[in-house]
XYZ file of C-alpha atoms in Angstrom:
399
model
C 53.870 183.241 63.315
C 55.855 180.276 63.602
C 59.290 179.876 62.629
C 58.505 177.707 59.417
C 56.118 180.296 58.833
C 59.129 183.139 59.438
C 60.939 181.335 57.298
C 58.591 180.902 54.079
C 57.350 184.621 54.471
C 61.300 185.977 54.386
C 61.505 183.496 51.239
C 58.320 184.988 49.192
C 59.506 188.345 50.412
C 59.840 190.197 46.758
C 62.371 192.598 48.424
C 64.726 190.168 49.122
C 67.982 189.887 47.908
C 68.645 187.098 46.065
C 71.186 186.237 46.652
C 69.886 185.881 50.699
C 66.937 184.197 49.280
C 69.018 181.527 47.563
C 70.289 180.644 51.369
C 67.513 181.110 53.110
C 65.770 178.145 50.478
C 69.072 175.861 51.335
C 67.785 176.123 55.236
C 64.615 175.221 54.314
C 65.974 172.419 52.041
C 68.447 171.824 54.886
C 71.235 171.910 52.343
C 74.682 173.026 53.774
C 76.088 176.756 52.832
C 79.472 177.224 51.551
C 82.420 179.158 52.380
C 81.375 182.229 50.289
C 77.809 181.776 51.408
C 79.122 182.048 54.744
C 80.808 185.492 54.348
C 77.731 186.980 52.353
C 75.575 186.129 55.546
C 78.266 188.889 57.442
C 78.602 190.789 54.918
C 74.933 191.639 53.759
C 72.506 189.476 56.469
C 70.638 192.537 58.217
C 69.631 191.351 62.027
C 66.372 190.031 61.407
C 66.887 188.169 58.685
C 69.385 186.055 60.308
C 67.584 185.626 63.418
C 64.898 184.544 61.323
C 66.694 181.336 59.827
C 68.734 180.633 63.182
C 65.806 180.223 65.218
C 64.542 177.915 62.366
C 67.448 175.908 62.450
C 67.329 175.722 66.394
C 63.914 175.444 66.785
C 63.741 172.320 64.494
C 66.336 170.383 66.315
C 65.619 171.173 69.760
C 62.025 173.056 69.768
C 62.190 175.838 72.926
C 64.442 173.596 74.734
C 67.527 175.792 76.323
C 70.101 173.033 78.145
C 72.223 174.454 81.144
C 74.243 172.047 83.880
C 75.268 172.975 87.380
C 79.142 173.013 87.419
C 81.567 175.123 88.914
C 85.817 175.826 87.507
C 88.816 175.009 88.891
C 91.667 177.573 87.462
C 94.701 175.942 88.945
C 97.209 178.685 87.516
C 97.101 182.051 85.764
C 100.650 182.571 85.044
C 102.134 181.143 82.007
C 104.367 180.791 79.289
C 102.550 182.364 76.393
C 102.251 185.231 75.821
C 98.937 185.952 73.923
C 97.841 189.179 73.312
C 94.150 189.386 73.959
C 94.380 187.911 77.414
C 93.563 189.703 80.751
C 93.766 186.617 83.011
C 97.112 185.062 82.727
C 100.592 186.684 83.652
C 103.777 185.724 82.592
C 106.248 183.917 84.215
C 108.281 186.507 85.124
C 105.267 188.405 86.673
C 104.746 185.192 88.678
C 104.210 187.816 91.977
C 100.584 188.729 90.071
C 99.503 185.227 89.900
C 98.751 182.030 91.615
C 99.920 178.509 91.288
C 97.482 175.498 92.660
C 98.767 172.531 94.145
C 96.777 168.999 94.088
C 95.270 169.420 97.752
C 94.365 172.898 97.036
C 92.476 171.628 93.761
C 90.763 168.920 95.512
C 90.277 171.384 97.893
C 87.596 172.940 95.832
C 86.273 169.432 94.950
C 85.153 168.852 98.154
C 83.454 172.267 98.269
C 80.919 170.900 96.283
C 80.280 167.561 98.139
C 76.998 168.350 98.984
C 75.935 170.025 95.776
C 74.370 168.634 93.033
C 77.066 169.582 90.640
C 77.883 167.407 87.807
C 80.518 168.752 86.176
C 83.828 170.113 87.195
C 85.730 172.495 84.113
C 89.081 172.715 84.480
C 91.822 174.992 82.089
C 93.953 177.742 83.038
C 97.753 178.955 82.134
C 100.195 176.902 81.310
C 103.541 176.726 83.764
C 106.279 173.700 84.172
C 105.305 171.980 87.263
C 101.595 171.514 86.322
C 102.530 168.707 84.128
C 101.748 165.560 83.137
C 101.935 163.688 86.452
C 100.697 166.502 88.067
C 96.725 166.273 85.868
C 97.094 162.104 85.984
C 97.246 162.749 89.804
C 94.685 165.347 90.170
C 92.298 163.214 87.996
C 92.629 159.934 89.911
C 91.970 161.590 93.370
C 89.153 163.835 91.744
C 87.392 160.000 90.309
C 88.073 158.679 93.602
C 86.806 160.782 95.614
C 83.484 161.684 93.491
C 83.253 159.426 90.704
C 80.157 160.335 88.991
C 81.655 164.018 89.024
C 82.394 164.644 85.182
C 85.680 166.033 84.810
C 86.298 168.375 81.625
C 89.844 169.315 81.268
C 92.057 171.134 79.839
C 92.548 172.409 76.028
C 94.925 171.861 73.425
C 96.916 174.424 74.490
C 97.459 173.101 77.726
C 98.003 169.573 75.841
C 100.511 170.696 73.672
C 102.823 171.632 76.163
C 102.193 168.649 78.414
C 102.767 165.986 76.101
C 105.733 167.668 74.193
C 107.473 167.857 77.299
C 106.741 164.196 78.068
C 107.737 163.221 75.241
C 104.359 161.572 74.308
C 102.101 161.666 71.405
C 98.245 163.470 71.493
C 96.606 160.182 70.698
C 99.332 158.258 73.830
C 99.157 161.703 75.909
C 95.471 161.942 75.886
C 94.727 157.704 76.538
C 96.742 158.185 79.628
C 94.989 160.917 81.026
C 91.420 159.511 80.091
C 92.693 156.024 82.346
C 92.996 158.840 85.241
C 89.793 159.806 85.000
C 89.646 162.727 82.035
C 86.343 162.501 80.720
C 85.894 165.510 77.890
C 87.486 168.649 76.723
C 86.560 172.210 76.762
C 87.355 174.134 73.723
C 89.181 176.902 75.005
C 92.432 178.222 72.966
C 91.216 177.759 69.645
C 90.829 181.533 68.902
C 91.031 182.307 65.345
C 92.704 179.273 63.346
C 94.049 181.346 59.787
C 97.917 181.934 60.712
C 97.547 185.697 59.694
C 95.304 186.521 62.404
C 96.893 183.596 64.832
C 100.615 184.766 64.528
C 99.553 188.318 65.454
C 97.303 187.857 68.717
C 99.144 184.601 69.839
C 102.261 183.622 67.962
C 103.997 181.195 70.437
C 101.206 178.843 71.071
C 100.020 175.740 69.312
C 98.832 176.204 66.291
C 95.744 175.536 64.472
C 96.555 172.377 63.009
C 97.675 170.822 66.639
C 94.868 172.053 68.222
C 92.298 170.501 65.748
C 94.951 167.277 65.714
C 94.192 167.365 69.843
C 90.305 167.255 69.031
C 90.646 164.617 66.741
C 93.176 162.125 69.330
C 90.235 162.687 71.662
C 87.403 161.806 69.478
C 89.290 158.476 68.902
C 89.609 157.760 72.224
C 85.514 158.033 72.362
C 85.717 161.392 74.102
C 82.987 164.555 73.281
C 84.587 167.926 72.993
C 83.784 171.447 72.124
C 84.915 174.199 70.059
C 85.366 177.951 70.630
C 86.343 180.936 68.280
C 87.667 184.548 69.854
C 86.190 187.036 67.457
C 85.403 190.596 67.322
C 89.207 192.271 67.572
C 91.381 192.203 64.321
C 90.359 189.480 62.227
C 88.066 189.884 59.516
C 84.190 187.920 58.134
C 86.259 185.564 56.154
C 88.801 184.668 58.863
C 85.383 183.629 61.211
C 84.165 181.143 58.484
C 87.730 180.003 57.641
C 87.844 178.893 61.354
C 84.420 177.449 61.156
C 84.952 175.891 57.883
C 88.418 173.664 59.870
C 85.910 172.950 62.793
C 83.210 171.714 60.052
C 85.342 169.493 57.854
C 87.024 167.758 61.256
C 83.295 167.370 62.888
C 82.404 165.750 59.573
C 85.497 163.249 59.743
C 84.809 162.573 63.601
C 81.616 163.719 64.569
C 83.058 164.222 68.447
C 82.052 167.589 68.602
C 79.167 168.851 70.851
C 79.152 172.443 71.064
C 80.465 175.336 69.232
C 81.058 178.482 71.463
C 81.691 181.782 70.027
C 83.264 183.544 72.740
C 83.766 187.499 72.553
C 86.577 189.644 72.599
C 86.857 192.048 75.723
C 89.402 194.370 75.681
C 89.798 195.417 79.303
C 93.476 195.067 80.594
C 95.202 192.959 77.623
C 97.610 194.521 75.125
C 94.866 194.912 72.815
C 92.868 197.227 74.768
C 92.966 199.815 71.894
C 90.877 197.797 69.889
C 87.146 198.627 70.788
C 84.918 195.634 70.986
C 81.525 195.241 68.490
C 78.212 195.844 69.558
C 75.295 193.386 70.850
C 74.051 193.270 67.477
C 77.248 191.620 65.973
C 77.111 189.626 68.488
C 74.051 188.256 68.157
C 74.564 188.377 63.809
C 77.513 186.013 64.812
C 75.657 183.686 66.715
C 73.111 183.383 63.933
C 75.690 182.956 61.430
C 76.947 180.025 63.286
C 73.690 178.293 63.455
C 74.065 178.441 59.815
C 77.027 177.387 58.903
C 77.568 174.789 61.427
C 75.093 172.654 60.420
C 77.040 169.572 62.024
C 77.061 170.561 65.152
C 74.150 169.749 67.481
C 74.480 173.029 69.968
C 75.599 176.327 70.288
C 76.388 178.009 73.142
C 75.968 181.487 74.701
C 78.484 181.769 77.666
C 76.345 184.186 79.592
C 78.938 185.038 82.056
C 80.937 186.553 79.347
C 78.517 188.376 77.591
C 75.749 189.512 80.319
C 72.575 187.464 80.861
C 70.652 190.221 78.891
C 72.576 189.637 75.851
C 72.350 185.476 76.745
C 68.300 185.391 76.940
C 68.610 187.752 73.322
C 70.667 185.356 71.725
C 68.276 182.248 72.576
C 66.066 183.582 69.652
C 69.493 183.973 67.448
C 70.271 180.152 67.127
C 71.472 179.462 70.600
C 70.392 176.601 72.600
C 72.852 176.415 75.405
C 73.858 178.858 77.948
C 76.501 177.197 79.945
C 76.264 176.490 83.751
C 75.443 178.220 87.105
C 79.623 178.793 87.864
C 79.389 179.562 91.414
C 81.823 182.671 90.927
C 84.578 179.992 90.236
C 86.030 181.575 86.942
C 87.649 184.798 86.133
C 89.365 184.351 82.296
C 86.233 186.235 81.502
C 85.473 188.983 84.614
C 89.491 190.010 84.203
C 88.865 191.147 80.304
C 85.918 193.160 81.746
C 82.911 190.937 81.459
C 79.575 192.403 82.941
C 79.727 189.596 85.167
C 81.838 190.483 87.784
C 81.290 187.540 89.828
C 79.807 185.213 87.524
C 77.384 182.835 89.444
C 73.547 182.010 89.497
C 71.397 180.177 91.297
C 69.836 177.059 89.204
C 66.361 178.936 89.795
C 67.978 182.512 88.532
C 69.142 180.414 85.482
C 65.642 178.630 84.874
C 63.879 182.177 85.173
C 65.896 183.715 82.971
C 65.470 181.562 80.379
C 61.604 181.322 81.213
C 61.318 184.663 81.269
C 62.010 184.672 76.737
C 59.492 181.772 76.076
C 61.976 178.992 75.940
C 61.931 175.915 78.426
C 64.887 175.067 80.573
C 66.852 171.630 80.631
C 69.567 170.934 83.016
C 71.805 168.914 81.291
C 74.728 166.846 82.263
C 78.204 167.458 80.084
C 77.154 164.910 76.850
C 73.518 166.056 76.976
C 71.349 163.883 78.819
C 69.021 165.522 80.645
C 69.123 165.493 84.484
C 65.934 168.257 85.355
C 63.033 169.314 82.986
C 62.468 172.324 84.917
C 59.619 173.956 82.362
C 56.735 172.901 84.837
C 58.997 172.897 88.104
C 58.177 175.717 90.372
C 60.903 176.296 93.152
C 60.245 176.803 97.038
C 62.438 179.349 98.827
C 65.822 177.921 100.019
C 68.101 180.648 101.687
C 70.236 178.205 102.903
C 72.726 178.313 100.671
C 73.245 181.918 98.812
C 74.521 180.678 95.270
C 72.723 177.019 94.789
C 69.167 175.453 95.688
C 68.102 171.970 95.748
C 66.871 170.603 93.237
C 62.912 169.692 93.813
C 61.455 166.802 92.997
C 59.794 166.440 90.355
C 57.976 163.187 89.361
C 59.099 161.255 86.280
């Protein structure tokens, strides 16, 4: 059966509830859900029945297609000045000993790693300390365009923002124009967590809040830039907090449409002063990737990051709504192997990403950062390179 076919047998199904049924016909219609909507799907849609509109939803925009780039992370600091609850990676200023704290050359440093890799884009975010301020990203951008130009450079989040231009003295629209003349070409969508202040004010109470970060997303979608969104869930907050946060991201992608990708990125609770708090289970993860499908109806992808959730748990969710699975890494990221993240050392091989995603029926797409896509490998079959242990070349493949 295919998924139209899914979709119309869940709708005849006399069983169903109906108030499930009445959703599942909007999907069909392609009419959008609404708030309450949104929490019924967590609090009564079983497993199946959400995969079965997700995979609707995702197979009618993008068919089997699965997008992935080649990038790799630059972390230039994990100490900071915030203090937020459910994070492993960064240490405070005054445990400054535990940390590290790039300079430019050491930055560029890892640039120029990648000078003979077919990379195309280079993700940047980290803590947030003094000296790594606004000069500090204008000069790291210029050399980073100069020295590889077509290298796409997405940098930084709000949080990061906030502090930077508020310490300039600068406003997000001014802040982020100057930095996009250096060479900043998009934004990740890190530090968004959970947006309601109830929830925000407990697990990180000292930085920006939601209304600046969304204000940050909006300065950049002015400017012409694409960004993406993220939500932390699975720790404290409850159903209705999740769609209250995807609710803000909906009616600001409506207003600007400069969103690309909403990430739903999962709570570990290794080493963090919310360790207590156990973490859900694959199926809620996958339920919540579903549910986003649904409800973000505005937004063209979402994404599994499959370092942060294993790459079992990544080819599941491709039949629960997602289309993206992030990027090959390179082992150049640890926000995510510091909470306690299967992947230890998060890095595959563009061939161990295009198997895995062959290996659940769905064809892979290297992508660049806005989408355009760089390798159809569906057909592509790869020859042994043990040159290099965590990249191959890419083949050639006739147009």
């Amino acid at each position: 059966m295919n998924a139209i076919d899914k979709l119309n047998f869940l709708i005849n199904d006399k069983h169903l509830d109906v108030e499930l049924r009445n959703i599942a016909e909007k999907v069909l219609r392609e009419e959008r859900i609404t708030f309450d909507e949104g929490v019924l799907l967590y609090e009564k849609g079983e497993l199946g029945y959400l995969g079965v509109l997700a995979n609707y939803i995702r197979e009618k925009r993008h068919g089997d297609h699965t997008f992935f780039n080649r990038n790799f992370h630059i972390e230039p600091t994990n100490v900071c000045v915030y203090d937020c609850k459910f994070c492993s990676y960064s240490r405070l200023i005054k445990e400054r000993a535990e940390g590290w704290e790039m300079e430019v050359d050491g930055m560029m440093d890892i640039v120029k790693k990648y000078d003979n890799e077919a990379v195309t884009e280079v993700h940047i975010t980290g803590g947030v300390v003094p000296k790594q301020n606004l000069e500090f990203y204008a000069d790291f951008f210029k050399r980073c365009k100069a020295h590889r130009p077509e290298l796409h450079i997405k940098g930084l989040t709000p949080v990061e923002y906030y502090y930077i231009f508020k310490k300039a003295k600068l406003s997000h629209y001014d802040g982020l124009k100057y930095l996009q003349s250096c060479g900043l070409d998009s934004m990740p969508g890190g530090g968004a967590e959970i947006f309601h202040p109830e929830i925000r004010e407990q697990i990180a109470h000292d930085k920006c809040t939601a209304e600046q970060w969304l204000d940050i997303h909006e300065q950049a979608h002015r400017l012409g830039m694409h960004t993406n969104a993220t939500m932390l869930y699975g720790h404290i907050e409850q159903f209705w907090h999740r769609v209250d946060h995807m609710e803000r991201l909906r009616q600001l992608q409506d207003k600007t449409g400069g969103f690309q990708t909403f990430i739903p990125l999962k709570f570990r609770n290794k080493e963090n002063q919310m360790s207590h708090i156990p973490e859900v289970s694959v199926i809620e993860d996958l339920r919540n990737y579903a549910i986003a499908r649904i409800y973000m109806d505005n937004f063209d992808h979402i994404k599994a990051y499959w370092a942060m959730i294993s790459r079992d748990t990544a080819q599941l969710s491709l039949a629960f709504g997602v289309d993206d699975i992030d990027g090959t890494l390179d082992d150049t990221t640890k926000i995510y192997s510091m909470a306690g993240a299967e992947e230890q050392k998060p890095g595959m091989t563009t061939q161990e990403v295009v198997e895995l995603i062959k290996k659940v029926g769905r064809y892979p797409i290297e992508r660049d950062t806005l989408y355009n896509v760089v390798t159809d490998y569906n057909d592509v079959v790869f020859e042994e390179d043990t040159k290099k242990k965590n990249y191959y070349a890419l083949p050639v493949v006739n147009p």
